[in-house]
PDB file of C-alpha atoms in Angstrom:
ATOM      1  CA  MET A 143       3.735 -17.297  -8.393  1.00  0.00           C
ATOM      2  CA  SER A 144       6.374 -20.006  -8.438  1.00  0.00           C
ATOM      3  CA  THR A 145       9.930 -20.016  -7.134  1.00  0.00           C
ATOM      4  CA  VAL A 146      12.945 -22.184  -7.836  1.00  0.00           C
ATOM      5  CA  ASN A 147      15.939 -22.750  -5.632  1.00  0.00           C
ATOM      6  CA  THR A 148      18.638 -21.413  -7.949  1.00  0.00           C
ATOM      7  CA  MET A 149      20.812 -18.337  -7.923  1.00  0.00           C
ATOM      8  CA  LYS A 150      19.378 -14.912  -8.712  1.00  0.00           C
ATOM      9  CA  SER A 151      21.472 -11.887  -9.542  1.00  0.00           C
ATOM     10  CA  ARG A 152      19.419  -9.084  -8.079  1.00  0.00           C
ATOM     11  CA  TRP A 153      16.720  -8.440  -5.505  1.00  0.00           C
ATOM     12  CA  ARG A 154      13.494  -7.015  -6.913  1.00  0.00           C
ATOM     13  CA  ARG A 155      11.157  -4.698  -5.020  1.00  0.00           C
ATOM     14  CA  ILE A 156       7.524  -4.242  -4.084  1.00  0.00           C
ATOM     15  CA  TYR A 157       6.898  -0.540  -3.563  1.00  0.00           C
ATOM     16  CA  LEU A 158       4.195   0.583  -1.113  1.00  0.00           C
ATOM     17  CA  LEU A 159       2.991   4.161  -1.600  1.00  0.00           C
ATOM     18  CA  GLY A 160       0.443   5.992   0.520  1.00  0.00           C
ATOM     19  CA  ASP A 161      -0.437   7.800   3.741  1.00  0.00           C
ATOM     20  CA  SER A 162      -0.451   6.664   7.387  1.00  0.00           C
ATOM     21  CA  LEU A 163      -2.299   3.478   6.477  1.00  0.00           C
ATOM     22  CA  THR A 164       0.845   2.561   4.552  1.00  0.00           C
ATOM     23  CA  GLN A 165       3.395   4.171   6.881  1.00  0.00           C
ATOM     24  CA  GLN A 166       2.025   2.174   9.826  1.00  0.00           C
ATOM     25  CA  SER A 167       1.907  -1.028   7.772  1.00  0.00           C
ATOM     26  CA  PHE A 168       5.460  -1.858   8.887  1.00  0.00           C
ATOM     27  CA  SER A 169       4.407  -1.908  12.541  1.00  0.00           C
ATOM     28  CA  VAL A 170       4.336  -5.326  14.222  1.00  0.00           C
ATOM     29  CA  GLY A 171       1.630  -7.355  12.479  1.00  0.00           C
ATOM     30  CA  GLY A 172       1.028  -4.602   9.904  1.00  0.00           C
ATOM     31  CA  TRP A 173      -0.106  -5.487   6.409  1.00  0.00           C
ATOM     32  CA  GLY A 174       3.169  -4.313   4.874  1.00  0.00           C
ATOM     33  CA  ALA A 175       5.190  -6.328   7.361  1.00  0.00           C
ATOM     34  CA  ARG A 176       3.042  -9.344   6.553  1.00  0.00           C
ATOM     35  CA  LEU A 177       3.793  -8.881   2.852  1.00  0.00           C
ATOM     36  CA  GLY A 178       7.495  -8.749   3.710  1.00  0.00           C
ATOM     37  CA  ASP A 179       7.078 -12.084   5.453  1.00  0.00           C
ATOM     38  CA  LYS A 180       5.074 -13.561   2.576  1.00  0.00           C
ATOM     39  CA  TYR A 181       7.706 -12.625   0.002  1.00  0.00           C
ATOM     40  CA  GLN A 182      10.877 -13.089   2.058  1.00  0.00           C
ATOM     41  CA  ARG A 183      13.922 -14.021  -0.040  1.00  0.00           C
ATOM     42  CA  ILE A 184      11.894 -13.252  -3.143  1.00  0.00           C
ATOM     43  CA  PHE A 185      11.048  -9.521  -3.063  1.00  0.00           C
ATOM     44  CA  ASP A 186      12.149  -6.637  -0.869  1.00  0.00           C
ATOM     45  CA  VAL A 187       9.198  -4.536   0.319  1.00  0.00           C
ATOM     46  CA  ASN A 188       9.808  -0.767   0.413  1.00  0.00           C
ATOM     47  CA  ASN A 189       7.500   1.393   2.543  1.00  0.00           C
ATOM     48  CA  ARG A 190       6.899   4.898   1.229  1.00  0.00           C
ATOM     49  CA  GLY A 191       3.944   5.858   3.401  1.00  0.00           C
ATOM     50  CA  PHE A 192       3.569   9.456   4.602  1.00  0.00           C
ATOM     51  CA  SER A 193       1.258  10.047   7.543  1.00  0.00           C
ATOM     52  CA  GLY A 194      -1.332  12.751   6.926  1.00  0.00           C
ATOM     53  CA  TYR A 195      -0.564  13.076   3.214  1.00  0.00           C
ATOM     54  CA  THR A 196      -3.268  13.500   0.594  1.00  0.00           C
ATOM     55  CA  SER A 197      -3.036  12.517  -3.062  1.00  0.00           C
ATOM     56  CA  THR A 198      -2.117  16.150  -3.764  1.00  0.00           C
ATOM     57  CA  TYR A 199       0.878  15.964  -1.436  1.00  0.00           C
ATOM     58  CA  VAL A 200       2.046  12.664  -2.918  1.00  0.00           C
ATOM     59  CA  SER A 201       1.627  13.973  -6.471  1.00  0.00           C
ATOM     60  CA  MET A 202       3.981  16.811  -5.518  1.00  0.00           C
ATOM     61  CA  ILE A 203       6.769  14.513  -4.322  1.00  0.00           C
ATOM     62  CA  ILE A 204       6.368  11.445  -6.526  1.00  0.00           C
ATOM     63  CA  ALA A 205       8.928  12.411  -9.196  1.00  0.00           C
ATOM     64  CA  ARG A 206      11.590  13.264  -6.626  1.00  0.00           C
ATOM     65  CA  LEU A 207      10.769  10.172  -4.566  1.00  0.00           C
ATOM     66  CA  LEU A 208      11.160   7.847  -7.533  1.00  0.00           C
ATOM     67  CA  GLU A 209      14.410   9.566  -8.459  1.00  0.00           C
ATOM     68  CA  GLU A 210      15.795   9.248  -4.925  1.00  0.00           C
ATOM     69  CA  ASP A 211      14.899   5.561  -4.904  1.00  0.00           C
ATOM     70  CA  GLN A 212      16.478   5.114  -8.357  1.00  0.00           C
ATOM     71  CA  VAL A 213      13.363   3.393  -9.622  1.00  0.00           C
ATOM     72  CA  ALA A 214      13.938   4.171 -13.306  1.00  0.00           C
ATOM     73  CA  GLU A 215      17.678   3.529 -13.081  1.00  0.00           C
ATOM     74  CA  ARG A 216      17.503   0.207 -11.246  1.00  0.00           C
ATOM     75  CA  LYS A 217      14.456  -1.127 -13.116  1.00  0.00           C
ATOM     76  CA  ASP A 218      13.777  -3.510 -10.244  1.00  0.00           C
ATOM     77  CA  VAL A 219      10.303  -2.545  -8.987  1.00  0.00           C
ATOM     78  CA  ALA A 220       8.117  -5.534  -9.741  1.00  0.00           C
ATOM     79  CA  ALA A 221       4.920  -3.963  -8.362  1.00  0.00           C
ATOM     80  CA  CYS A 222       3.684  -0.782  -6.708  1.00  0.00           C
ATOM     81  CA  VAL A 223       0.746  -0.735  -4.276  1.00  0.00           C
ATOM     82  CA  ILE A 224      -0.968   2.657  -3.951  1.00  0.00           C
ATOM     83  CA  LEU A 225      -3.343   3.437  -1.068  1.00  0.00           C
ATOM     84  CA  LEU A 226      -4.557   7.032  -0.891  1.00  0.00           C
ATOM     85  CA  GLY A 227      -7.862   8.789  -0.325  1.00  0.00           C
ATOM     86  CA  SER A 228      -8.637   8.772   3.385  1.00  0.00           C
ATOM     87  CA  ASN A 229      -7.042  12.179   3.972  1.00  0.00           C
ATOM     88  CA  ASP A 230      -8.447  13.550   0.721  1.00  0.00           C
ATOM     89  CA  ALA A 231     -11.909  12.678   2.021  1.00  0.00           C
ATOM     90  CA  VAL A 232     -11.728  14.788   5.169  1.00  0.00           C
ATOM     91  CA  LEU A 233     -14.672  17.141   5.613  1.00  0.00           C
ATOM     92  CA  LYS A 234     -13.973  20.500   4.012  1.00  0.00           C
ATOM     93  CA  GLU A 235     -15.465  22.487   6.888  1.00  0.00           C
ATOM     94  CA  ALA A 236     -13.320  20.654   9.465  1.00  0.00           C
ATOM     95  CA  ASP A 237      -9.978  20.072   7.743  1.00  0.00           C
ATOM     96  CA  LYS A 238      -8.186  22.220   5.174  1.00  0.00           C
ATOM     97  CA  ARG A 239      -6.529  19.171   3.599  1.00  0.00           C
ATOM     98  CA  HIS A 240      -9.800  18.266   1.866  1.00  0.00           C
ATOM     99  CA  VAL A 241      -9.299  17.315  -1.791  1.00  0.00           C
ATOM    100  CA  PRO A 242     -12.371  17.203  -4.072  1.00  0.00           C
ATOM    101  CA  VAL A 243     -13.048  13.855  -5.728  1.00  0.00           C
ATOM    102  CA  ASP A 244     -12.294  15.183  -9.215  1.00  0.00           C
ATOM    103  CA  THR A 245      -8.922  16.482  -8.030  1.00  0.00           C
ATOM    104  CA  TYR A 246      -8.238  13.175  -6.286  1.00  0.00           C
ATOM    105  CA  ILE A 247      -8.794  11.392  -9.602  1.00  0.00           C
ATOM    106  CA  THR A 248      -6.470  13.825 -11.381  1.00  0.00           C
ATOM    107  CA  ASN A 249      -3.795  13.307  -8.736  1.00  0.00           C
ATOM    108  CA  MET A 250      -4.057   9.526  -8.842  1.00  0.00           C
ATOM    109  CA  ARG A 251      -3.804   9.628 -12.619  1.00  0.00           C
ATOM    110  CA  ALA A 252      -0.648  11.770 -12.329  1.00  0.00           C
ATOM    111  CA  ILE A 253       0.894   9.419  -9.748  1.00  0.00           C
ATOM    112  CA  SER A 254       0.189   6.445 -11.983  1.00  0.00           C
ATOM    113  CA  ALA A 255       1.729   8.252 -14.960  1.00  0.00           C
ATOM    114  CA  ALA A 256       4.853   9.133 -12.976  1.00  0.00           C
ATOM    115  CA  LEU A 257       5.276   5.490 -12.025  1.00  0.00           C
ATOM    116  CA  SER A 258       4.811   4.413 -15.643  1.00  0.00           C
ATOM    117  CA  LYS A 259       7.409   6.974 -16.771  1.00  0.00           C
ATOM    118  CA  ALA A 260       9.845   5.446 -14.264  1.00  0.00           C
ATOM    119  CA  GLY A 261       9.247   1.980 -15.695  1.00  0.00           C
ATOM    120  CA  VAL A 262       6.538   0.776 -13.315  1.00  0.00           C
ATOM    121  CA  GLY A 263       3.757   0.375 -15.860  1.00  0.00           C
ATOM    122  CA  VAL A 264       0.058   0.189 -15.092  1.00  0.00           C
ATOM    123  CA  ASP A 265       0.230  -3.600 -15.297  1.00  0.00           C
ATOM    124  CA  LYS A 266       2.551  -3.473 -12.267  1.00  0.00           C
ATOM    125  CA  GLN A 267       0.335  -1.109 -10.267  1.00  0.00           C
ATOM    126  CA  VAL A 268      -2.205  -2.189  -7.636  1.00  0.00           C
ATOM    127  CA  PHE A 269      -4.680   0.415  -6.370  1.00  0.00           C
ATOM    128  CA  ILE A 270      -6.308   0.054  -2.948  1.00  0.00           C
ATOM    129  CA  GLY A 271      -9.501   1.981  -2.266  1.00  0.00           C
ATOM    130  CA  PRO A 272      -9.633   3.759   1.111  1.00  0.00           C
ATOM    131  CA  PRO A 273     -11.242   1.707   3.906  1.00  0.00           C
ATOM    132  CA  PRO A 274     -14.421   2.668   5.761  1.00  0.00           C
ATOM    133  CA  VAL A 275     -14.510   4.925   8.793  1.00  0.00           C
ATOM    134  CA  ALA A 276     -16.011   3.705  12.074  1.00  0.00           C
ATOM    135  CA  GLU A 277     -17.302   7.168  12.892  1.00  0.00           C
ATOM    136  CA  GLU A 278     -17.986   6.791  16.621  1.00  0.00           C
ATOM    137  CA  LYS A 279     -14.543   5.327  17.266  1.00  0.00           C
ATOM    138  CA  TRP A 280     -12.857   8.034  15.199  1.00  0.00           C
ATOM    139  CA  ARG A 281     -14.821  10.789  16.949  1.00  0.00           C
ATOM    140  CA  ALA A 282     -13.781   9.397  20.343  1.00  0.00           C
ATOM    141  CA  HIS A 283     -10.175   9.232  19.174  1.00  0.00           C
ATOM    142  CA  LEU A 284     -10.198  12.886  18.099  1.00  0.00           C
ATOM    143  CA  GLU A 285     -11.846  14.016  21.321  1.00  0.00           C
ATOM    144  CA  ALA A 286      -9.305  12.131  23.431  1.00  0.00           C
ATOM    145  CA  ASP A 287      -6.386  13.906  21.772  1.00  0.00           C
ATOM    146  CA  PRO A 288      -4.494  16.339  24.060  1.00  0.00           C
ATOM    147  CA  ALA A 289      -5.518  18.986  21.535  1.00  0.00           C
ATOM    148  CA  PRO A 290      -9.061  17.828  20.684  1.00  0.00           C
ATOM    149  CA  ARG A 291     -10.040  18.146  17.035  1.00  0.00           C
ATOM    150  CA  PRO A 292     -13.483  18.343  15.427  1.00  0.00           C
ATOM    151  CA  MET A 293     -14.904  15.324  13.634  1.00  0.00           C
ATOM    152  CA  ASN A 294     -13.340  15.416  10.180  1.00  0.00           C
ATOM    153  CA  LEU A 295     -14.353  12.191   8.460  1.00  0.00           C
ATOM    154  CA  SER A 296     -17.573  10.730   7.135  1.00  0.00           C
ATOM    155  CA  ASN A 297     -17.921   7.097   6.108  1.00  0.00           C
ATOM    156  CA  GLU A 298     -20.354   8.103   3.385  1.00  0.00           C
ATOM    157  CA  GLN A 299     -17.928  10.651   1.952  1.00  0.00           C
ATOM    158  CA  THR A 300     -14.981   8.251   2.089  1.00  0.00           C
ATOM    159  CA  GLN A 301     -17.031   5.804   0.030  1.00  0.00           C
ATOM    160  CA  GLN A 302     -17.025   8.305  -2.844  1.00  0.00           C
ATOM    161  CA  TYR A 303     -13.229   8.148  -2.985  1.00  0.00           C
ATOM    162  CA  SER A 304     -13.243   4.362  -2.883  1.00  0.00           C
ATOM    163  CA  GLN A 305     -15.628   4.308  -5.826  1.00  0.00           C
ATOM    164  CA  ALA A 306     -13.531   6.871  -7.687  1.00  0.00           C
ATOM    165  CA  ALA A 307     -10.384   4.775  -7.183  1.00  0.00           C
ATOM    166  CA  SER A 308     -12.207   1.714  -8.499  1.00  0.00           C
ATOM    167  CA  VAL A 309     -13.439   3.495 -11.628  1.00  0.00           C
ATOM    168  CA  LEU A 310     -10.008   4.973 -12.335  1.00  0.00           C
ATOM    169  CA  ALA A 311      -8.292   1.621 -11.788  1.00  0.00           C
ATOM    170  CA  GLU A 312     -10.557   0.059 -14.408  1.00  0.00           C
ATOM    171  CA  GLU A 313     -10.068   2.966 -16.805  1.00  0.00           C
ATOM    172  CA  LEU A 314      -6.274   2.837 -16.548  1.00  0.00           C
ATOM    173  CA  GLY A 315      -6.191  -0.953 -16.665  1.00  0.00           C
ATOM    174  CA  VAL A 316      -4.001  -1.342 -13.613  1.00  0.00           C
ATOM    175  CA  GLY A 317      -2.809  -4.749 -12.568  1.00  0.00           C
ATOM    176  CA  GLY A 318      -5.214  -4.996  -9.646  1.00  0.00           C
ATOM    177  CA  PHE A 319      -7.708  -3.184  -7.465  1.00  0.00           C
ATOM    178  CA  VAL A 320      -8.323  -4.045  -3.811  1.00  0.00           C
ATOM    179  CA  GLU A 321     -11.718  -2.891  -2.554  1.00  0.00           C
ATOM    180  CA  LEU A 322     -11.805  -2.396   1.215  1.00  0.00           C
ATOM    181  CA  HIS A 323     -14.664  -0.011   1.948  1.00  0.00           C
ATOM    182  CA  ALA A 324     -17.547  -2.405   1.330  1.00  0.00           C
ATOM    183  CA  PHE A 325     -15.591  -5.583   2.077  1.00  0.00           C
ATOM    184  CA  ILE A 326     -14.608  -4.560   5.597  1.00  0.00           C
ATOM    185  CA  GLN A 327     -18.152  -3.501   6.428  1.00  0.00           C
ATOM    186  CA  GLN A 328     -19.368  -6.943   5.416  1.00  0.00           C
ATOM    187  CA  GLN A 329     -17.304  -8.527   8.191  1.00  0.00           C
ATOM    188  CA  GLU A 330     -18.818  -9.337  11.585  1.00  0.00           C
ATOM    189  CA  ASN A 331     -18.129  -6.575  14.132  1.00  0.00           C
ATOM    190  CA  TRP A 332     -16.279  -4.704  11.406  1.00  0.00           C
ATOM    191  CA  PRO A 333     -15.320  -1.655  13.546  1.00  0.00           C
ATOM    192  CA  GLU A 334     -12.985  -4.028  15.420  1.00  0.00           C
ATOM    193  CA  LEU A 335     -10.859  -4.168  12.255  1.00  0.00           C
ATOM    194  CA  LEU A 336     -10.020  -0.487  12.847  1.00  0.00           C
ATOM    195  CA  ASN A 337      -8.167   0.343  16.050  1.00  0.00           C
ATOM    196  CA  ASP A 338      -9.179   4.015  16.215  1.00  0.00           C
ATOM    197  CA  GLY A 339     -11.938   4.074  13.626  1.00  0.00           C
ATOM    198  CA  LEU A 340      -9.557   4.748  10.724  1.00  0.00           C
ATOM    199  CA  HIS A 341      -6.284   2.829  11.033  1.00  0.00           C
ATOM    200  CA  PHE A 342      -6.142  -0.945  10.894  1.00  0.00           C
ATOM    201  CA  SER A 343      -6.131  -3.074  14.040  1.00  0.00           C
ATOM    202  CA  PRO A 344      -4.093  -6.313  14.120  1.00  0.00           C
ATOM    203  CA  SER A 345      -7.073  -8.252  12.771  1.00  0.00           C
ATOM    204  CA  GLY A 346      -7.705  -5.558  10.173  1.00  0.00           C
ATOM    205  CA  ASN A 347      -4.085  -5.705   9.029  1.00  0.00           C
ATOM    206  CA  ALA A 348      -4.435  -9.454   8.550  1.00  0.00           C
ATOM    207  CA  VAL A 349      -7.478  -8.936   6.317  1.00  0.00           C
ATOM    208  CA  VAL A 350      -5.739  -6.265   4.261  1.00  0.00           C
ATOM    209  CA  ALA A 351      -2.542  -8.294   3.871  1.00  0.00           C
ATOM    210  CA  GLU A 352      -4.484 -11.292   2.601  1.00  0.00           C
ATOM    211  CA  ARG A 353      -6.374  -9.257   0.004  1.00  0.00           C
ATOM    212  CA  VAL A 354      -3.365  -7.270  -1.148  1.00  0.00           C
ATOM    213  CA  GLY A 355      -1.228 -10.400  -1.284  1.00  0.00           C
ATOM    214  CA  ALA A 356      -3.810 -12.096  -3.492  1.00  0.00           C
ATOM    215  CA  ALA A 357      -3.812  -9.105  -5.845  1.00  0.00           C
ATOM    216  CA  LEU A 358      -0.008  -9.039  -5.959  1.00  0.00           C
ATOM    217  CA  ASP A 359       0.177 -12.731  -6.788  1.00  0.00           C
ATOM    218  CA  ASN A 360      -1.634 -11.910 -10.030  1.00  0.00           C
ATOM    219  CA  VAL A 361       0.810  -9.101 -10.845  1.00  0.00           C
ATOM    220  CA  LEU A 362       4.227 -10.274  -9.715  1.00  0.00           C
ATOM    221  CA  PRO A 363       6.429 -12.258 -12.085  1.00  0.00           C
ATOM    222  CA  SER A 364       7.703 -15.705 -11.282  1.00  0.00           C
ATOM    223  CA  VAL A 365      11.240 -15.184 -10.075  1.00  0.00           C
ATOM    224  CA  GLU A 366      14.049 -17.237  -8.658  1.00  0.00           C
ATOM    225  CA  ARG A 367      14.439 -17.400  -4.898  1.00  0.00           C
ATOM    226  CA  ALA A 368      17.468 -15.496  -3.658  1.00  0.00           C
ATOM    227  CA  TYR A 369      20.305 -17.967  -3.227  1.00  0.00           C
ATOM    228  CA  PRO A 370      19.979 -21.727  -2.781  1.00  0.00           C
ATOM    229  CA  LEU A 371      18.232 -23.213   0.225  1.00  0.00           C
ATOM    230  CA  TRP A 372      20.650 -24.480   2.830  1.00  0.00           C
ATOM    231  CA  ASP A 373      19.788 -28.143   2.290  1.00  0.00           C
ATOM    232  CA  SER A 374      20.635 -27.921  -1.413  1.00  0.00           C
ATOM    233  CA  VAL A 375      24.233 -26.902  -0.660  1.00  0.00           C
ATOM    234  CA  ASP A 376      26.881 -29.603  -0.347  1.00  0.00           C
ATOM    235  CA  PRO A 377      28.612 -28.900   3.013  1.00  0.00           C
ATOM    236  CA  GLU A 378      31.810 -30.385   1.566  1.00  0.00           C
ATOM    237  CA  ASN A 379      31.703 -28.034  -1.417  1.00  0.00           C
ATOM    238  CA  PRO A 380      30.048 -24.749  -0.340  1.00  0.00           C
ATOM    239  CA  SER A 381      32.111 -22.767  -2.848  1.00  0.00           C
ATOM    240  CA  VAL A 382      29.182 -23.084  -5.253  1.00  0.00           C
ATOM    241  CA  LEU A 383      27.657 -20.173  -3.349  1.00  0.00           C
ATOM    242  CA  ARG A 384      30.342 -17.879  -4.771  1.00  0.00           C
ATOM    243  CA  THR A 385      29.106 -18.322  -8.321  1.00  0.00           C
TER     244      THR A 385
END
């Protein structure tokens, strides 16, 4: 992706859609915040992460969400990153939010279609498969809660949703797919990339940001940097900035 130091008329957006893994991505050092840094003065990064949401929940709100954000009207979303599946994969006997894999696929297909209808075509969409679960850390996290909860995630089950997302991404022909489940487990001391066994630690956020950024670089258009750099402006004739 290249940039030039000339005027641009409108800011374009990168749209992040998902659950708590996306909602928390704007925390200090989060992968979404890192993308905002990577693309500063080029793209605005919008965070539409909803903690605890499944693909079913997001499929219920996607049309209204896109309308509220004027996505179709403004036609300025250059890419949408979708990360869902961790909450879908909760164990049915422990958590009523469980969404079967087939339904997850149907929901993801519907979300993708809603984005396409709003002008964010599949070529602008990047799917992220859900990351692994460090089960012992997640169990300890649940047990330490003031209202302890039963173990509700299985790394093996979450893998099924990662695989499903990968297959669907290929079928739809989306602009990119970021695989995290296997990749993270290939890293040394991989549970350290997850601060509670599910959500990304600072080092985990760095890994995710790098992989998502690489995928986005293959999707995003080459655009002009917003406004000239300071050293290209003649201090004796700054009125050029008004044009």
